[in-house]
Coordinates of C-alpha atoms in Angstrom, one line a residue:
Chain A
M273 CA 116.2 55.8 114.6
K274 CA 112.7 55.6 113.5
K275 CA 111.6 57.7 116.4
L276 CA 114.2 60.3 115.7
F277 CA 113.1 60.4 112.1
A278 CA 109.5 60.8 113.1
S279 CA 110.2 63.6 115.5
A280 CA 112.4 65.3 112.9
A281 CA 109.5 65.1 110.5
A282 CA 107.1 66.5 113.1
V283 CA 109.4 69.4 113.7
F284 CA 109.7 70.0 109.9
I285 CA 106.0 69.8 109.4
S286 CA 105.1 72.1 112.2
A287 CA 107.7 74.6 111.0
A288 CA 106.2 74.4 107.5
A289 CA 102.8 75.1 109.0
L290 CA 104.1 78.1 110.9
H291 CA 105.4 79.5 107.6
A292 CA 102.2 79.2 105.8
P293 CA 99.7 81.2 108.0
A294 CA 98.1 82.7 104.8
N295 CA 96.1 79.5 104.3
A296 CA 94.6 79.7 107.7
A297 CA 92.4 82.7 107.0
D298 CA 89.4 82.7 104.6
L299 CA 90.4 86.0 103.1
T300 CA 93.6 88.0 102.8
I301 CA 93.0 91.7 102.8
C302 CA 95.5 94.2 101.3
V303 CA 95.9 97.3 103.6
E304 CA 98.3 100.1 103.3
G305 CA 99.4 101.0 106.9
A306 CA 100.7 104.5 106.0
Y307 CA 97.5 106.6 105.7
P308 CA 96.4 107.8 109.1
P309 CA 93.8 107.8 110.5
F310 CA 92.4 105.3 108.1
S311 CA 95.4 103.0 108.2
E312 CA 98.6 103.4 110.1
T313 CA 101.4 101.2 111.5
T314 CA 102.1 101.4 115.2
A315 CA 105.6 101.4 116.7
D316 CA 105.0 97.7 117.4
G317 CA 104.3 97.0 113.8
D318 CA 100.6 96.5 114.2
I319 CA 98.3 98.0 111.6
V320 CA 95.4 100.0 113.0
G321 CA 92.9 102.5 111.8
F322 CA 89.4 103.0 110.4
D323 CA 90.1 100.8 107.4
I324 CA 91.3 98.0 109.6
D325 CA 88.3 98.3 112.0
M326 CA 86.0 98.3 108.9
A327 CA 87.7 95.3 107.5
N328 CA 87.3 93.3 110.7
A329 CA 83.7 94.4 111.1
M330 CA 82.8 93.4 107.6
C331 CA 84.6 90.1 107.9
A332 CA 82.8 89.3 111.1
S333 CA 79.5 90.3 109.5
M334 CA 80.3 87.9 106.5
G335 CA 81.3 85.2 109.0
K336 CA 84.8 84.9 107.5
S337 CA 88.2 85.0 109.0
C338 CA 90.4 87.7 107.6
E339 CA 94.1 88.4 107.6
M340 CA 95.6 91.8 106.9
A341 CA 98.6 92.0 104.4
K342 CA 100.5 95.3 104.5
T343 CA 101.1 96.4 100.9
D344 CA 102.7 99.5 99.4
W345 CA 100.2 101.7 97.8
D346 CA 101.7 101.7 94.3
G347 CA 101.8 97.9 94.2
I348 CA 98.4 97.3 95.8
I349 CA 96.3 96.8 92.7
P350 CA 98.9 94.4 91.1
A351 CA 99.0 92.5 94.4
L352 CA 95.2 92.0 94.2
I353 CA 95.3 90.9 90.5
E354 CA 98.2 88.5 91.2
K355 CA 96.2 87.0 94.1
K356 CA 98.6 88.1 96.8
C357 CA 95.4 89.1 98.5
D358 CA 91.6 88.8 97.9
A359 CA 90.4 92.3 98.6
I360 CA 91.8 95.8 99.0
I361 CA 90.5 97.8 102.0
A362 CA 92.7 100.8 101.8
S363 CA 90.6 103.9 101.3
M364 CA 90.7 103.3 97.6
S365 CA 88.4 105.6 95.6
I366 CA 86.0 104.0 93.2
T367 CA 87.0 105.5 89.8
E368 CA 86.2 104.6 86.2
E369 CA 89.9 104.1 85.5
R370 CA 90.4 101.6 88.2
K371 CA 87.2 99.8 87.2
K372 CA 89.0 98.9 84.0
V373 CA 91.3 96.6 86.0
I374 CA 89.4 95.7 89.2
D375 CA 85.9 95.8 90.6
F376 CA 84.5 97.6 93.7
S377 CA 81.9 97.1 96.3
E378 CA 79.6 100.1 97.0
K379 CA 81.4 102.9 98.9
Y380 CA 82.1 102.5 102.7
Y381 CA 82.9 106.2 103.1
Q382 CA 83.3 109.4 101.1
T383 CA 85.2 112.5 101.9
P384 CA 86.4 115.4 99.7
A385 CA 89.9 116.2 98.7
K386 CA 91.6 119.5 99.7
F387 CA 94.8 121.5 99.6
I388 CA 97.0 122.3 102.6
A389 CA 99.8 124.7 103.0
A390 CA 101.5 126.8 105.7
E391 CA 99.0 129.2 107.3
D392 CA 100.8 132.3 106.1
A393 CA 101.5 131.0 102.6
G394 CA 98.6 133.0 101.1
L395 CA 97.9 130.6 98.3
T396 CA 94.7 130.3 96.3
D397 CA 93.5 127.2 94.7
T398 CA 93.2 128.4 91.1
P399 CA 95.5 127.3 88.3
E400 CA 96.9 130.9 88.3
G401 CA 97.3 131.0 92.0
L402 CA 99.3 127.9 92.1
A403 CA 101.2 128.3 88.8
G404 CA 104.9 127.7 89.4
K405 CA 104.4 126.3 92.9
V406 CA 105.4 122.9 93.9
V407 CA 102.7 120.6 95.2
G408 CA 103.4 117.2 96.8
I409 CA 101.1 114.2 96.1
Q410 CA 101.2 110.5 96.6
R411 CA 102.1 108.7 93.4
G412 CA 99.3 106.8 91.7
T413 CA 96.4 108.4 93.6
I414 CA 93.3 110.1 92.3
H415 CA 95.0 113.4 93.4
Q416 CA 97.7 112.9 90.8
D417 CA 95.1 112.6 88.1
F418 CA 93.3 115.6 89.4
M419 CA 96.4 117.8 89.6
E420 CA 97.6 116.8 86.2
G421 CA 94.2 117.5 84.7
E422 CA 93.2 120.7 86.4
F423 CA 96.5 122.3 87.4
P424 CA 98.8 122.0 84.3
D425 CA 101.2 124.7 85.4
V426 CA 101.9 123.3 88.8
E427 CA 105.1 121.4 89.5
L428 CA 104.2 118.0 91.0
K429 CA 106.4 116.1 93.3
L430 CA 105.5 112.4 93.6
Y431 CA 106.0 110.5 96.8
G432 CA 105.6 106.8 97.8
T433 CA 103.6 107.5 100.9
Q434 CA 101.5 110.4 102.3
D435 CA 103.8 110.6 105.3
E436 CA 106.7 111.6 103.1
V437 CA 104.6 114.4 101.7
Y438 CA 104.2 115.8 105.2
L439 CA 107.9 115.6 105.9
D440 CA 108.8 117.6 102.8
L441 CA 106.0 120.1 103.5
Q442 CA 107.5 120.8 106.9
A443 CA 111.0 121.0 105.4
G444 CA 109.7 123.6 103.0
R445 CA 110.5 121.6 99.9
I446 CA 107.0 121.8 98.6
D447 CA 104.6 124.7 98.8
A448 CA 101.4 122.7 99.3
A449 CA 100.0 119.3 99.4
M450 CA 96.8 117.8 97.9
A451 CA 95.1 114.8 99.4
D452 CA 92.0 113.5 101.1
S453 CA 90.8 116.2 103.6
V454 CA 90.2 113.8 106.5
A455 CA 93.5 112.0 106.0
M456 CA 95.3 115.3 106.1
D457 CA 93.3 116.7 109.0
D458 CA 93.8 113.7 111.3
G459 CA 97.1 112.5 109.9
F460 CA 98.8 115.8 109.9
L461 CA 97.0 119.1 110.8
K462 CA 95.7 117.9 114.2
T463 CA 99.1 116.4 115.1
E464 CA 102.0 118.3 116.7
N465 CA 103.8 118.5 113.4
G466 CA 100.8 120.1 111.7
A467 CA 101.0 123.3 113.8
G468 CA 101.2 126.3 111.5
Y469 CA 99.6 124.5 108.6
A470 CA 96.0 124.8 107.4
F471 CA 93.5 123.9 104.6
F472 CA 93.0 126.4 101.9
G473 CA 90.6 126.5 98.9
G474 CA 87.5 124.5 98.4
D475 CA 86.4 120.9 98.8
Y476 CA 87.0 118.8 95.7
S477 CA 84.8 115.9 94.8
I478 CA 84.7 115.7 91.0
L479 CA 83.3 112.4 89.8
K480 CA 85.8 112.2 86.9
Y481 CA 88.8 112.3 89.2
H482 CA 87.6 111.6 92.7
G483 CA 85.1 108.9 91.9
D484 CA 82.3 107.6 94.0
G485 CA 83.8 107.4 97.4
A486 CA 86.1 104.7 98.8
G487 CA 85.1 101.1 98.2
I488 CA 86.5 97.6 98.7
G489 CA 88.5 96.5 95.7
V490 CA 88.1 92.9 94.4
R491 CA 89.2 91.0 91.3
Q492 CA 86.8 91.4 88.4
E493 CA 85.8 87.8 88.4
D494 CA 84.9 87.8 92.1
T495 CA 81.4 89.2 91.8
E496 CA 80.2 87.1 94.7
L497 CA 82.8 88.5 97.0
R498 CA 82.0 92.1 95.8
D499 CA 78.3 91.6 96.6
A500 CA 79.2 90.1 99.9
F501 CA 81.2 93.2 100.9
T502 CA 78.4 95.5 99.7
K503 CA 76.0 93.6 101.8
A504 CA 78.4 93.6 104.8
I505 CA 78.6 97.4 104.5
A506 CA 74.8 97.7 104.6
D507 CA 74.6 95.2 107.4
I508 CA 77.1 97.0 109.7
R509 CA 75.4 100.3 108.9
D510 CA 72.1 98.9 109.9
S511 CA 73.4 97.2 113.1
G512 CA 75.0 100.5 114.2
E513 CA 78.4 99.0 114.3
Y514 CA 79.5 101.3 111.5
D515 CA 78.6 104.4 113.5
E516 CA 80.3 103.0 116.6
I517 CA 83.6 102.6 114.7
A518 CA 83.3 105.9 112.9
K519 CA 82.7 107.7 116.3
K520 CA 86.1 106.5 117.4
Y521 CA 87.8 108.4 114.6
F522 CA 85.6 111.2 113.3
D523 CA 83.3 113.8 114.7
F524 CA 81.3 114.1 111.5
D525 CA 79.5 111.8 109.1
V526 CA 82.3 110.1 107.3
Y527 CA 79.9 108.0 105.1
G528 CA 78.9 111.1 103.2
G529 CA 75.6 111.6 101.5
S530 CA 73.8 108.4 100.4
Chain B
M154 CA 115.3 119.9 88.5
A155 CA 118.3 118.2 86.8
L156 CA 120.9 120.4 85.2
I157 CA 120.5 119.6 81.5
C158 CA 117.6 117.2 81.6
G159 CA 115.1 119.8 82.8
R160 CA 111.8 118.9 84.4
P161 CA 110.1 115.6 83.8
P162 CA 107.5 115.7 81.1
R163 CA 103.8 115.3 82.1
T164 CA 102.8 111.7 82.0
S165 CA 99.5 112.6 80.5
P166 CA 98.1 116.1 80.3
D167 CA 94.6 114.8 79.7
P168 CA 93.4 112.3 82.2
A169 CA 90.9 110.8 79.9
F170 CA 93.0 107.6 79.9
A171 CA 92.2 106.9 76.3
D172 CA 95.5 105.1 76.0
W173 CA 95.0 102.6 78.7
G174 CA 94.8 98.9 77.8
D175 CA 97.4 98.9 75.1
G176 CA 99.5 96.6 77.2
G177 CA 103.2 96.2 77.9
A178 CA 105.5 97.5 75.3
A179 CA 103.1 99.9 73.7
L180 CA 102.4 101.5 77.0
A181 CA 106.1 102.1 77.6
L182 CA 106.6 103.4 74.1
K183 CA 103.7 105.8 74.4
H184 CA 105.5 107.3 77.4
W185 CA 109.0 107.2 75.8
S186 CA 109.6 110.9 76.7
M187 CA 109.2 110.1 80.4
F188 CA 111.8 107.3 80.1
A189 CA 114.1 109.4 77.9
H190 CA 114.0 112.1 80.6
G191 CA 114.6 109.5 83.2
A192 CA 117.6 108.1 81.3
C193 CA 119.0 111.6 81.0
V194 CA 118.7 112.1 84.8
T195 CA 120.3 108.8 85.6
V196 CA 123.3 109.4 83.2
E197 CA 123.7 112.9 84.5
L198 CA 123.6 112.0 88.2
T199 CA 125.9 109.1 87.7
A200 CA 128.5 111.0 85.6
L201 CA 128.6 114.0 88.0
S202 CA 128.9 111.9 91.1
L203 CA 131.7 109.9 89.4
I204 CA 133.6 113.1 88.5
F205 CA 133.2 114.7 92.0
G206 CA 133.8 111.4 93.7
M207 CA 137.1 111.1 91.8
L208 CA 138.1 114.6 93.0
I209 CA 137.6 113.3 96.6
A210 CA 139.1 109.9 95.9
I211 CA 142.6 111.0 94.6
P212 CA 143.7 112.9 97.7
A213 CA 142.0 110.4 100.0
A214 CA 143.8 107.5 98.4
L215 CA 147.1 109.3 98.5
A216 CA 146.7 110.2 102.2
M217 CA 145.8 106.6 103.0
A218 CA 148.6 105.1 100.9
R219 CA 151.2 107.4 102.3
G220 CA 150.0 106.6 105.8
W221 CA 149.9 110.3 106.8
R222 CA 148.9 110.4 110.4
F223 CA 146.0 112.9 110.4
W224 CA 144.8 113.0 106.8
G225 CA 145.4 109.3 106.4
G226 CA 143.3 108.6 109.4
F227 CA 140.6 111.1 108.3
A228 CA 140.4 109.5 104.8
R229 CA 140.2 106.0 106.3
S230 CA 137.3 107.0 108.6
Y231 CA 135.6 108.6 105.7
A232 CA 135.9 105.5 103.5
Y233 CA 134.8 103.4 106.4
V234 CA 131.6 105.4 107.1
F235 CA 130.5 105.6 103.5
R236 CA 131.4 102.0 102.6
G237 CA 130.0 100.8 106.0
S238 CA 126.4 101.9 105.5
P239 CA 124.0 101.3 102.6
L240 CA 123.6 104.1 100.1
L241 CA 119.9 104.1 100.6
V242 CA 120.4 104.9 104.3
Q243 CA 122.8 107.7 103.4
A244 CA 120.4 109.2 100.9
Y245 CA 117.5 109.1 103.4
L246 CA 119.6 110.7 106.1
I247 CA 120.8 113.5 103.8
Y248 CA 117.3 114.1 102.3
Y249 CA 114.8 113.5 105.1
G250 CA 117.2 113.6 108.0
L251 CA 119.1 116.9 107.6
S252 CA 115.9 118.8 106.7
Q253 CA 114.5 118.0 110.2
F254 CA 117.0 120.5 111.7
E255 CA 116.1 124.1 111.8
V256 CA 119.8 125.0 111.8
V257 CA 120.2 123.3 108.4
R258 CA 117.0 124.9 107.0
D259 CA 118.3 128.3 108.1
S260 CA 121.8 127.8 106.8
V261 CA 123.4 128.9 103.5
L262 CA 123.4 125.3 102.3
W263 CA 119.6 125.1 102.4
P264 CA 119.0 126.3 98.8
F265 CA 121.1 123.2 97.8
L266 CA 119.9 120.7 100.4
R267 CA 116.3 121.7 99.6
E268 CA 116.5 120.2 96.2
A269 CA 116.3 116.4 96.0
Y270 CA 118.7 116.5 93.1
W271 CA 121.6 118.0 95.1
C272 CA 120.9 115.7 98.0
A273 CA 121.2 112.7 95.7
L274 CA 124.3 114.1 94.1
L275 CA 125.9 114.7 97.5
A276 CA 125.1 111.2 98.8
F277 CA 126.3 109.5 95.5
T278 CA 129.5 111.6 95.4
L279 CA 130.5 110.8 99.0
N280 CA 129.6 107.1 98.4
T281 CA 131.5 106.5 95.2
G282 CA 134.3 108.7 96.4
A283 CA 134.8 106.3 99.3
Y284 CA 134.8 103.2 97.1
T285 CA 137.1 104.8 94.5
A286 CA 139.5 105.9 97.2
E287 CA 139.9 102.3 98.4
I288 CA 140.3 101.1 94.8
L289 CA 143.0 103.7 94.1
R290 CA 144.7 103.1 97.5
G291 CA 145.2 99.5 96.6
A292 CA 146.5 100.3 93.2
I293 CA 149.0 102.9 94.6
A294 CA 150.2 100.5 97.2
A295 CA 150.9 98.0 94.4
T296 CA 153.2 100.3 92.5
P297 CA 156.4 98.5 91.5
K298 CA 159.3 100.0 93.4
G299 CA 161.3 100.2 90.2
E300 CA 159.0 102.8 88.7
L301 CA 159.4 105.2 91.7
E302 CA 163.2 104.6 91.7
G303 CA 163.3 105.4 88.0
A304 CA 161.5 108.6 88.6
K305 CA 163.9 109.5 91.4
A306 CA 166.8 108.7 89.1
L307 CA 165.4 111.0 86.5
G308 CA 165.5 113.8 89.1
L309 CA 161.7 114.3 89.3
S310 CA 160.5 116.2 92.4
P311 CA 158.3 114.2 94.7
F312 CA 155.2 116.1 93.4
K313 CA 156.1 115.3 89.8
S314 CA 156.9 111.7 90.6
T315 CA 153.4 111.3 92.1
W316 CA 151.5 113.0 89.3
L317 CA 153.5 111.8 86.3
V318 CA 154.5 108.3 87.4
E319 CA 152.8 106.9 90.4
L320 CA 149.2 108.0 89.8
P321 CA 149.0 107.2 86.1
S322 CA 150.5 103.8 86.8
A323 CA 148.0 103.2 89.6
A324 CA 145.1 104.4 87.5
R325 CA 145.9 101.7 84.9
R326 CA 145.9 99.0 87.5
A327 CA 142.7 100.3 89.0
L328 CA 140.9 100.5 85.7
P329 CA 139.2 97.1 85.6
Q330 CA 137.9 97.5 89.2
Y331 CA 136.9 101.1 88.6
G332 CA 134.8 99.9 85.6
N333 CA 132.9 97.8 88.1
E334 CA 132.4 100.8 90.3
I335 CA 131.0 102.8 87.4
I336 CA 128.4 100.1 86.9
F337 CA 127.6 99.8 90.6
M338 CA 127.2 103.6 90.9
M339 CA 124.8 103.7 88.0
H340 CA 122.7 100.9 89.5
G341 CA 123.0 102.6 92.9
S342 CA 121.5 105.8 91.4
V343 CA 118.1 104.1 91.4
I344 CA 118.0 105.4 95.0
A345 CA 117.3 108.8 93.5
S346 CA 113.8 107.6 92.8
V347 CA 112.9 107.1 96.4
I348 CA 113.7 110.8 97.2
T349 CA 111.3 112.0 94.5
I350 CA 113.7 112.3 91.6
Q351 CA 112.2 111.0 88.3
D352 CA 115.1 108.9 87.0
I353 CA 114.7 105.7 85.0
L354 CA 113.2 103.7 87.9
G355 CA 111.1 106.7 88.8
A356 CA 109.6 106.7 85.3
G357 CA 109.0 103.0 85.6
R358 CA 107.3 103.3 88.9
T359 CA 105.1 106.2 87.6
L360 CA 104.1 104.0 84.7
N361 CA 103.2 101.1 87.0
A362 CA 101.3 103.3 89.4
K363 CA 99.4 105.1 86.6
Y364 CA 98.2 102.0 84.8
Y365 CA 98.1 99.6 87.8
V366 CA 100.5 97.2 86.2
A367 CA 103.0 95.1 88.1
Y368 CA 106.1 94.9 85.9
E369 CA 105.8 96.8 82.6
G370 CA 107.6 99.8 84.1
F371 CA 110.2 97.7 85.8
I372 CA 111.0 95.7 82.6
T373 CA 111.4 98.9 80.6
A374 CA 113.6 100.3 83.3
A375 CA 115.7 97.1 83.4
L376 CA 116.2 97.2 79.6
L377 CA 117.4 100.8 79.8
Y378 CA 119.8 100.0 82.6
M379 CA 121.1 97.0 80.7
A380 CA 121.7 99.2 77.6
L381 CA 123.6 101.8 79.6
T382 CA 125.6 99.1 81.3
M383 CA 126.6 97.8 77.8
V384 CA 127.8 101.3 76.9
I385 CA 129.9 101.5 80.1
V386 CA 131.3 98.0 79.5
L387 CA 132.3 98.8 75.9
C388 CA 134.0 102.1 77.0
V389 CA 135.9 100.5 79.8
R390 CA 137.0 97.7 77.5
G391 CA 138.2 100.2 75.0
M392 CA 140.2 102.0 77.7
E393 CA 141.7 98.8 78.9
K394 CA 142.8 97.9 75.3
R395 CA 144.5 101.2 75.1
W396 CA 146.1 101.6 78.5
L397 CA 146.6 98.0 79.5
A398 CA 147.9 97.0 76.1
H399 CA 151.2 95.9 77.6
L400 CA 149.4 93.2 79.5
A401 CA 147.9 91.7 76.4
V402 CA 151.3 91.0 74.8
G403 CA 151.7 87.3 74.0
R404 CA 148.1 86.4 74.2

């Protein structure tokens, strides 16, 4: 009887251990998994991409074990604040507005925002040229703030993920989309589905909206962790690991000007 | 894009974010116009789908209750399909699924299916129509024989007997259950927000996303849904008092 009880307890304990893997890693990182090529979910459910490789490289450089937690974009900052994770590595732009709630490391890359539309749409990126048109954007991004501030007469359609924006652009429900240029180039234009679509207008990188590049988001009180990430970015840039990873995804300097 | 609600108001024309940091209730109050528009969209979508759903449900319920071979079978399969899969899946299939086909995009229906609003209305109508048909079918099947015999004795034609005796009688019996369906439909209409419609939940999510808060938008949305539910409950109770008064005798 005692033996039975002991083995039942052992089963129970090991089952409990299996259900609490979060404690195994030093850091839990919130990632999005729906923003190719920075972060995407494979058919097997794995999350891969530039953000993920960066996260792993930084964690290795800091000597910490990290675990990725897939989190919806519009709940990613609350997830950090409520300690569901310890850092956000999800191509999040460093903006003044976000700095009111969380803190950021230095940038780990910086790319401009752009518009895309059908090649033959003949649109121009002026407030008049887009007046009355429907532009799709991901809810709660810097692009929403940018569009609301600079294009008041454009009808905005808000989506949960960038992939849904592409679906509706192909369906013809929206005239154009505004997002990060690299995300749209690799995530849509260079894919099969992106045939017949192209960039139009200029590169946008306005400090007020687009911030200082993408950084690693941490809770405001975690200044040590913030500095550790900043140091890790510098370290992997020095060691050449950054360029090695970047080469896998991009044929240009994704880090942007220093 | 909604019919009488118009376009959603801009959340903030000036992205200076001067109003950030007011916290919870104040944040929601500052964006009351966004929630008012959302409530309008929710009420409109729910009301229209209930009306159109009823138009489908009456003939479907009759066909099922009468056991008509073809139309009865057709109605039963319809009710099975739309009660058998989640409303969220139906809405996704109609909105993102249909638009994948060139045939659909080239068809005369595209001007409608292009708009998220009509896709939501279509999904909601078909869904509530299926549930309502089942509710009505049960109520029709439970019609006391005497009522129909009385109608026959009065010399009513089968058509008149159905419209003047059988259906009104079934409608009374179905009322408490239908009241439930109205509430379910309104809560089900949150699915509109996942296909880009700014209903009450859409407004809540926008508030959350804009100010990086976890629950302020959801609490505001929940309060609004509860208020609307209260209105529905009171209306249905009033109708029950009026039309089911005979059941209250002796209480």
